[in-house]
Amino acid sequence: MSEELERYRAERPQRPRGLQVPEGFGYIHYKAYLYLKFGPEGYRERDALQMPPVAWPLATLHAVEHGCRQLSYWRGLSADTPLEGIGIDGFYRLVGMFHFRVEQQSLLDTDDDGFFTDEMSIRHIVNGNVITLYNRVPAQDDIIL
């Protein structure tokens, strides 16, 4: 086992009791850990596709970091605990950094406070694994891309 993987297993936040974790989410969780541990440059050096691109603006990197932090605490796996504060573009960039593409986006019911929760089916570009994540966005940001 690699030293990075051992460190991840020792340092990762514990999974909440009773949380159903879909097959393949461990990969995303580990990649989020690496991004938080090494930052964009260190992550890029370790990534097979050299993600994230050097040209990404600082605002995008902040959204990606915020998304990684939430993923590390097991958020995004249900409509009750969606990712928040990263917007639609931030979500697409985040999952793209992990080598996933959005396959389907479904709008769930709106909250009374002007937010929508999107159910996002994502597929890994290499192994084809499909995972569903949830992203809460302000109503004005919610568009089908």
Coordinates of N, CA, C and O in Angstrom, one line a residue:
M1 N 0.8 -1.2 0.0 CA 0.0 0.0 0.0 C 0.9 1.2 0.0 O 1.9 1.3 0.7
S2 N 0.5 2.2 -0.8 CA 1.3 3.5 -0.9 C 1.2 4.2 0.4 O 0.3 4.1 1.2
E3 N 2.2 5.0 0.6 CA 2.3 5.9 1.8 C 1.1 6.9 1.8 O 0.5 7.2 2.9
E4 N 0.8 7.4 0.7 CA -0.3 8.4 0.6 C -1.6 7.7 0.9 O -2.5 8.3 1.6
L5 N -1.8 6.5 0.5 CA -3.1 5.8 0.8 C -3.2 5.4 2.3 O -4.2 5.6 2.9
E6 N -2.1 5.1 2.9 CA -2.0 4.8 4.3 C -2.4 6.1 5.1 O -3.1 6.0 6.1
R7 N -1.8 7.2 4.7 CA -2.0 8.5 5.4 C -3.5 8.8 5.2 O -4.1 9.3 6.2
Y8 N -4.1 8.6 4.0 CA -5.5 8.9 3.8 C -6.3 8.1 4.8 O -7.3 8.6 5.4
R9 N -6.1 6.8 4.9 CA -6.9 6.0 5.7 C -6.8 6.4 7.2 O -7.8 6.3 8.0
A10 N -5.7 6.9 7.6 CA -5.5 7.4 9.0 C -6.1 8.7 9.2 O -6.6 9.0 10.3
E11 N -6.2 9.6 8.2 CA -6.6 11.0 8.4 C -8.0 11.3 8.0 O -8.6 12.3 8.3
R12 N -8.6 10.5 7.2 CA -9.9 10.8 6.6 C -11.0 10.9 7.7 O -10.9 10.1 8.7
P13 N -11.9 11.8 7.5 CA -13.0 11.8 8.4 C -13.8 10.5 8.4 O -14.0 9.9 7.3
Q14 N -14.3 10.1 9.5 CA -15.1 8.9 9.6 C -16.4 9.0 8.9 O -17.0 10.1 9.0
R15 N -16.8 8.0 8.3 CA -18.1 8.0 7.6 C -19.2 8.0 8.6 O -19.2 7.3 9.6
P16 N -20.2 8.9 8.4 CA -21.3 8.9 9.4 C -22.0 7.6 9.5 O -22.2 6.9 8.5
R17 N -22.4 7.2 10.7 CA -23.1 6.0 10.9 C -24.4 5.9 10.1 O -25.2 6.8 10.0
G18 N -24.5 4.7 9.4 CA -25.7 4.5 8.6 C -25.7 5.1 7.2 O -26.6 4.9 6.4
L19 N -24.7 5.8 6.8 CA -24.6 6.4 5.5 C -24.3 5.3 4.5 O -23.4 4.5 4.6
Q20 N -25.2 5.3 3.4 CA -25.0 4.4 2.3 C -24.1 5.0 1.3 O -24.4 6.0 0.8
V21 N -22.9 4.4 1.2 CA -21.9 4.9 0.3 C -21.9 4.1 -1.0 O -21.7 2.9 -0.9
P22 N -22.2 4.7 -2.2 CA -22.2 3.9 -3.4 C -20.8 3.4 -3.8 O -19.8 4.0 -3.5
E23 N -20.8 2.3 -4.5 CA -19.6 1.7 -5.0 C -18.9 2.7 -5.9 O -19.6 3.4 -6.7
G24 N -17.7 2.9 -5.7 CA -16.9 3.8 -6.5 C -16.7 5.2 -5.9 O -15.8 6.0 -6.3
F25 N -17.5 5.5 -4.8 CA -17.3 6.8 -4.2 C -16.0 6.9 -3.4 O -15.4 8.0 -3.3
G26 N -15.4 5.8 -3.0 CA -14.1 5.8 -2.3 C -13.1 6.5 -3.2 O -12.2 7.2 -2.6
Y27 N -13.1 6.2 -4.5 CA -12.2 6.9 -5.4 C -12.3 8.4 -5.3 O -11.3 9.1 -5.2
I28 N -13.6 8.9 -5.4 CA -13.8 10.3 -5.3 C -13.3 10.9 -4.0 O -12.7 11.9 -3.9
H29 N -13.7 10.2 -2.9 CA -13.3 10.6 -1.6 C -11.8 10.7 -1.4 O -11.3 11.7 -0.9
Y30 N -11.1 9.7 -2.0 CA -9.6 9.7 -1.9 C -9.0 10.9 -2.8 O -8.1 11.6 -2.3
K31 N -9.6 11.1 -3.9 CA -9.1 12.2 -4.8 C -9.4 13.6 -4.1 O -8.5 14.5 -4.2
A32 N -10.5 13.7 -3.5 CA -10.8 15.0 -2.7 C -9.8 15.2 -1.6 O -9.2 16.3 -1.4
Y33 N -9.4 14.1 -0.9 CA -8.4 14.1 0.1 C -7.1 14.6 -0.5 O -6.4 15.5 0.1
L34 N -6.7 14.0 -1.6 CA -5.4 14.4 -2.2 C -5.4 15.9 -2.6 O -4.4 16.6 -2.4
Y35 N -6.5 16.4 -3.2 CA -6.6 17.8 -3.6 C -6.4 18.7 -2.3 O -5.6 19.7 -2.4
L36 N -7.1 18.4 -1.2 CA -7.0 19.2 0.0 C -5.6 19.1 0.6 O -5.1 20.0 1.1
K37 N -5.0 17.9 0.5 CA -3.6 17.7 1.1 C -2.5 18.4 0.3 O -1.6 19.0 0.9
F38 N -2.6 18.4 -1.0 CA -1.5 18.9 -1.8 C -1.8 20.1 -2.6 O -0.9 20.7 -3.3
G39 N -3.0 20.6 -2.6 CA -3.4 21.8 -3.4 C -3.4 21.5 -4.9 O -3.1 20.4 -5.3
P40 N -3.7 22.5 -5.7 CA -3.9 22.3 -7.1 C -2.6 21.9 -7.8 O -2.6 21.0 -8.7
E41 N -1.5 22.5 -7.5 CA -0.2 22.1 -8.1 C 0.2 20.7 -7.8 O 0.6 19.9 -8.7
G42 N 0.2 20.3 -6.5 CA 0.6 19.0 -6.1 C -0.3 17.9 -6.6 O 0.1 16.8 -7.0
Y43 N -1.6 18.3 -6.6 CA -2.6 17.3 -7.2 C -2.3 17.1 -8.7 O -2.3 16.0 -9.1
R44 N -2.1 18.2 -9.4 CA -1.8 18.1 -10.8 C -0.6 17.2 -11.1 O -0.6 16.4 -12.1
E45 N 0.4 17.3 -10.3 CA 1.6 16.5 -10.5 C 1.3 15.0 -10.3 O 2.0 14.2 -10.9
R46 N 0.3 14.7 -9.5 CA 0.0 13.3 -9.2 C -1.1 12.7 -10.2 O -1.4 11.5 -10.1
D47 N -1.7 13.6 -10.9 CA -2.9 13.2 -11.7 C -2.5 12.8 -13.1 O -1.8 13.5 -13.8
A48 N -3.1 11.7 -13.6 CA -2.8 11.2 -14.9 C -3.1 12.1 -16.0 O -2.4 12.1 -17.0
L49 N -4.1 13.0 -15.8 CA -4.5 13.9 -16.8 C -4.1 15.3 -16.5 O -4.6 16.3 -17.1
Q50 N -3.2 15.5 -15.6 CA -2.7 16.8 -15.1 C -3.8 17.8 -14.8 O -3.7 18.9 -15.2
M51 N -4.8 17.3 -14.0 CA -5.9 18.1 -13.6 C -5.5 18.7 -12.2 O -4.8 18.1 -11.5
P52 N -6.0 19.9 -11.9 CA -6.7 20.8 -12.6 C -5.8 21.6 -13.6 O -4.7 21.8 -13.3
P53 N -6.4 22.1 -14.7 CA -5.6 22.9 -15.6 C -5.0 24.1 -15.0 O -5.7 24.7 -14.1
V54 N -3.8 24.5 -15.4 CA -3.2 25.6 -14.9 C -4.0 26.9 -15.1 O -4.0 27.8 -14.3
A55 N -4.8 26.9 -16.2 CA -5.5 28.1 -16.6 C -6.8 28.4 -15.8 O -7.4 29.4 -16.0
W56 N -7.2 27.4 -15.0 CA -8.4 27.7 -14.2 C -8.3 28.9 -13.3 O -7.2 29.1 -12.6
P57 N -9.3 29.8 -13.3 CA -9.2 31.0 -12.5 C -9.3 30.6 -11.0 O -9.8 29.5 -10.6
L58 N -8.8 31.5 -10.2 CA -8.8 31.4 -8.7 C -10.2 31.1 -8.2 O -10.4 30.2 -7.3
A59 N -11.2 31.7 -8.7 CA -12.6 31.4 -8.2 C -13.0 30.0 -8.5 O -13.7 29.4 -7.6
T60 N -12.6 29.4 -9.6 CA -12.9 28.0 -9.9 C -12.1 27.1 -8.9 O -12.7 26.1 -8.4
L61 N -10.9 27.4 -8.7 CA -10.1 26.6 -7.7 C -10.7 26.7 -6.3 O -10.7 25.7 -5.6
H62 N -11.2 27.8 -5.9 CA -11.9 28.0 -4.6 C -13.1 27.1 -4.6 O -13.4 26.4 -3.6
A63 N -13.9 27.1 -5.6 CA -15.1 26.3 -5.7 C -14.8 24.8 -5.6 O -15.4 24.0 -4.9
V64 N -13.7 24.4 -6.3 CA -13.3 23.0 -6.3 C -12.8 22.6 -4.9 O -13.2 21.5 -4.4
E65 N -12.0 23.5 -4.3 CA -11.6 23.2 -2.9 C -12.8 23.1 -2.0 O -12.8 22.1 -1.1
H66 N -13.7 24.0 -2.1 CA -14.9 23.9 -1.2 C -15.7 22.6 -1.5 O -16.1 21.9 -0.5
G67 N -15.8 22.2 -2.7 CA -16.4 20.9 -3.0 C -15.7 19.7 -2.5 O -16.3 18.8 -1.9
C68 N -14.3 19.7 -2.6 CA -13.5 18.7 -2.0 C -13.7 18.6 -0.5 O -13.8 17.5 0.0
R69 N -13.7 19.7 0.1 CA -13.9 19.7 1.6 C -15.2 19.0 2.0 O -15.3 18.2 2.9
Q70 N -16.3 19.4 1.2 CA -17.6 18.8 1.5 C -17.6 17.3 1.2 O -18.1 16.5 2.0
L71 N -17.0 16.9 0.1 CA -16.9 15.5 -0.2 C -16.1 14.7 0.8 O -16.5 13.6 1.2
S72 N -15.1 15.3 1.4 CA -14.3 14.6 2.4 C -15.1 14.4 3.7 O -14.8 13.4 4.4
Y73 N -16.1 15.2 3.9 CA -17.0 15.0 5.0 C -18.3 14.3 4.6 O -19.3 14.3 5.2
W74 N -18.2 13.5 3.5 CA -19.2 12.6 3.0 C -20.5 13.3 2.6 O -21.6 12.7 2.5
R75 N -20.4 14.6 2.1 CA -21.6 15.3 1.6 C -21.7 15.0 0.1 O -20.8 14.6 -0.5
G76 N -22.9 15.3 -0.4 CA -23.2 15.1 -1.8 C -23.8 13.8 -2.2 O -24.1 13.6 -3.3
L77 N -23.9 12.9 -1.2 CA -24.4 11.5 -1.5 C -25.9 11.4 -1.4 O -26.4 10.3 -1.8
S78 N -26.6 12.4 -0.9 CA -28.0 12.3 -0.9 C -28.6 13.7 -1.0 O -27.9 14.7 -0.8
A79 N -29.9 13.8 -1.3 CA -30.5 15.1 -1.5 C -30.6 15.8 -0.1 O -30.7 17.0 -0.1
D80 N -30.5 15.0 1.0 CA -30.5 15.6 2.3 C -29.2 16.3 2.7 O -29.2 17.1 3.6
T81 N -28.1 15.8 2.1 CA -26.8 16.4 2.4 C -26.1 16.7 1.1 O -25.0 16.2 0.8
P82 N -26.6 17.6 0.3 CA -26.0 17.9 -1.0 C -24.7 18.8 -0.9 O -24.5 19.3 0.2
L83 N -24.0 18.8 -1.9 CA -22.9 19.8 -2.0 C -23.6 21.2 -2.1 O -24.6 21.3 -2.7
E84 N -22.9 22.2 -1.5 CA -23.5 23.5 -1.5 C -22.4 24.5 -1.8 O -21.2 24.3 -1.4
G85 N -22.8 25.7 -2.3 CA -21.9 26.8 -2.5 C -20.9 26.6 -3.6 O -19.9 27.4 -3.6
I86 N -21.0 25.7 -4.5 CA -20.1 25.6 -5.6 C -20.7 25.9 -7.0 O -20.0 26.0 -8.0
G87 N -22.0 26.0 -7.0 CA -22.7 26.3 -8.3 C -22.6 25.2 -9.3 O -22.1 24.1 -9.0
I88 N -23.2 25.4 -10.4 CA -23.3 24.5 -11.5 C -21.9 24.3 -12.1 O -21.4 23.2 -12.3
D89 N -21.3 25.4 -12.5 CA -19.9 25.3 -13.1 C -18.9 24.7 -12.2 O -18.1 23.8 -12.6
G90 N -19.0 25.0 -10.9 CA -18.0 24.4 -9.9 C -18.2 22.9 -9.8 O -17.3 22.2 -9.7
F91 N -19.5 22.5 -9.9 CA -19.8 21.1 -9.8 C -19.2 20.4 -11.1 O -18.5 19.3 -10.9
Y92 N -19.4 20.9 -12.2 CA -18.9 20.3 -13.5 C -17.4 20.3 -13.4 O -16.8 19.3 -13.8
R93 N -16.7 21.3 -13.0 CA -15.3 21.3 -12.9 C -14.8 20.3 -11.9 O -13.8 19.7 -12.1
L94 N -15.4 20.3 -10.7 CA -15.0 19.3 -9.7 C -15.1 17.9 -10.2 O -14.1 17.2 -10.0
V95 N -16.2 17.5 -10.7 CA -16.3 16.1 -11.2 C -15.3 15.8 -12.4 O -14.8 14.7 -12.5
G96 N -15.2 16.8 -13.2 CA -14.2 16.7 -14.3 C -12.8 16.5 -13.9 O -12.0 15.8 -14.5
M97 N -12.4 17.2 -12.8 CA -11.1 17.0 -12.2 C -10.9 15.6 -11.7 O -9.7 15.1 -11.8
F98 N -11.9 14.9 -11.4 CA -11.8 13.5 -10.9 C -12.0 12.5 -12.1 O -12.2 11.3 -11.9
H99 N -12.1 13.0 -13.3 CA -12.2 12.2 -14.5 C -13.6 11.7 -14.7 O -13.8 10.6 -15.3
F100 N -14.6 12.4 -14.3 CA -16.0 12.1 -14.5 C -16.7 13.1 -15.4 O -16.2 14.2 -15.5
R101 N -17.7 12.7 -16.1 CA -18.5 13.5 -16.9 C -20.0 13.4 -16.5 O -20.4 12.3 -16.1
V102 N -20.7 14.5 -16.5 CA -22.1 14.5 -16.1 C -22.9 13.8 -17.2 O -22.7 14.2 -18.4
E103 N -23.6 12.8 -16.8 CA -24.3 12.0 -17.8 C -25.8 12.4 -17.8 O -26.4 12.4 -18.9
Q104 N -26.3 12.8 -16.7 CA -27.7 13.2 -16.6 C -27.9 14.1 -15.4 O -27.3 13.9 -14.3
Q105 N -28.7 15.2 -15.6 CA -28.9 16.1 -14.5 C -30.4 16.2 -14.4 O -31.2 16.5 -15.3
S106 N -30.9 16.0 -13.2 CA -32.4 16.0 -12.9 C -32.6 17.0 -11.8 O -32.0 17.0 -10.7
L107 N -33.6 17.9 -12.0 CA -33.9 18.9 -11.0 C -34.9 18.3 -10.0 O -36.0 17.8 -10.4
L108 N -34.6 18.4 -8.8 CA -35.5 17.9 -7.7 C -36.4 19.1 -7.3 O -36.2 20.2 -7.7
D109 N -37.3 18.8 -6.4 CA -38.1 19.9 -5.9 C -37.3 21.0 -5.3 O -36.2 20.9 -4.8
T110 N -37.9 22.2 -5.4 CA -37.3 23.4 -5.0 C -37.5 23.6 -3.5 O -38.6 23.2 -3.0
D111 N -36.6 24.3 -2.8 CA -36.8 24.7 -1.4 C -37.6 26.0 -1.5 O -37.6 26.7 -2.5
D112 N -38.2 26.4 -0.4 CA -38.9 27.6 -0.4 C -38.0 28.8 -0.3 O -38.4 30.0 -0.4
D113 N -36.7 28.6 -0.1 CA -35.8 29.7 0.1 C -35.0 30.0 -1.2 O -34.0 30.7 -1.2
G114 N -35.5 29.6 -2.4 CA -34.9 30.0 -3.6 C -33.8 29.1 -4.1 O -32.9 29.5 -4.9
F115 N -33.7 27.9 -3.6 CA -32.6 27.0 -4.0 C -33.2 25.7 -4.6 O -34.4 25.4 -4.3
F116 N -32.5 25.1 -5.5 CA -32.9 23.9 -6.1 C -31.8 22.8 -5.8 O -30.6 23.2 -5.6
T117 N -32.2 21.6 -5.7 CA -31.2 20.5 -5.6 C -31.2 19.7 -6.9 O -32.3 19.3 -7.3
D118 N -30.0 19.6 -7.5 CA -29.9 18.8 -8.7 C -29.3 17.4 -8.4 O -28.4 17.3 -7.5
E119 N -29.9 16.4 -9.0 CA -29.4 15.0 -8.9 C -28.6 14.8 -10.1 O -29.1 14.9 -11.2
M120 N -27.3 14.6 -9.9 CA -26.3 14.5 -11.0 C -25.8 13.1 -11.1 O -25.1 12.6 -10.2
S121 N -26.1 12.5 -12.3 CA -25.5 11.1 -12.6 C -24.2 11.4 -13.3 O -24.2 12.0 -14.4
I122 N -23.1 10.9 -12.8 CA -21.8 11.1 -13.4 C -21.1 9.8 -13.7 O -21.3 8.8 -13.0
R123 N -20.4 9.8 -14.8 CA -19.7 8.5 -15.3 C -18.2 8.8 -15.4 O -17.8 9.8 -16.0
H124 N -17.4 7.8 -14.9 CA -16.0 7.9 -15.0 C -15.6 7.7 -16.5 O -16.1 6.8 -17.1
I125 N -14.7 8.5 -17.0 CA -14.4 8.5 -18.4 C -13.5 7.3 -18.8 O -13.4 6.9 -19.9
V126 N -12.9 6.6 -17.8 CA -12.1 5.5 -18.1 C -12.8 4.1 -17.8 O -12.9 3.3 -18.7
N127 N -13.2 4.0 -16.5 CA -13.8 2.7 -16.2 C -15.3 2.6 -16.3 O -15.9 1.5 -16.1
G128 N -16.0 3.7 -16.6 CA -17.4 3.7 -16.8 C -18.3 3.7 -15.5 O -19.5 3.6 -15.6
N129 N -17.7 3.7 -14.4 CA -18.5 3.7 -13.1 C -19.4 4.9 -13.1 O -19.0 6.0 -13.5
V130 N -20.6 4.6 -12.6 CA -21.6 5.7 -12.5 C -22.0 5.9 -11.1 O -22.2 4.9 -10.3
I131 N -22.0 7.1 -10.7 CA -22.3 7.5 -9.3 C -23.3 8.7 -9.4 O -23.2 9.5 -10.3
T132 N -24.2 8.8 -8.4 CA -25.1 9.9 -8.3 C -24.7 10.8 -7.2 O -24.4 10.3 -6.1
L133 N -24.5 12.1 -7.5 CA -24.2 13.1 -6.5 C -25.3 14.2 -6.5 O -26.0 14.3 -7.5
Y134 N -25.4 14.9 -5.4 CA -26.4 16.0 -5.3 C -25.8 17.3 -5.1 O -24.8 17.4 -4.3
N135 N -26.3 18.3 -5.8 CA -25.7 19.7 -5.7 C -26.8 20.7 -5.5 O -27.8 20.7 -6.3
R136 N -26.8 21.5 -4.5 CA -27.8 22.5 -4.2 C -27.3 23.8 -4.7 O -26.2 24.3 -4.4
V137 N -28.1 24.5 -5.5 CA -27.7 25.7 -6.2 C -28.9 26.8 -6.1 O -30.0 26.4 -6.0
P138 N -28.5 28.1 -6.1 CA -29.5 29.1 -6.2 C -30.4 28.9 -7.4 O -29.8 28.5 -8.5
A139 N -31.6 29.2 -7.4 CA -32.5 29.0 -8.5 C -32.1 29.7 -9.8 O -32.2 29.1 -10.8
Q140 N -31.5 30.9 -9.7 CA -31.0 31.6 -10.9 C -29.8 30.9 -11.5 O -29.6 31.1 -12.7
D141 N -29.1 30.1 -10.8 CA -28.0 29.3 -11.4 C -28.4 28.0 -12.0 O -27.6 27.4 -12.8
D142 N -29.6 27.5 -11.8 CA -30.0 26.2 -12.2 C -30.4 26.2 -13.6 O -31.5 26.6 -14.0
I143 N -29.5 25.7 -14.5 CA -29.8 25.6 -15.9 C -29.2 24.2 -16.4 O -28.3 23.7 -15.8
I144 N -29.8 23.7 -17.4 CA -29.3 22.4 -17.9 C -28.2 22.8 -18.9 O -28.4 23.5 -19.8
L145 N -27.0 22.2 -18.7 CA -25.9 22.4 -19.5 C -25.8 21.4 -20.6 O -26.1 20.2 -20.4

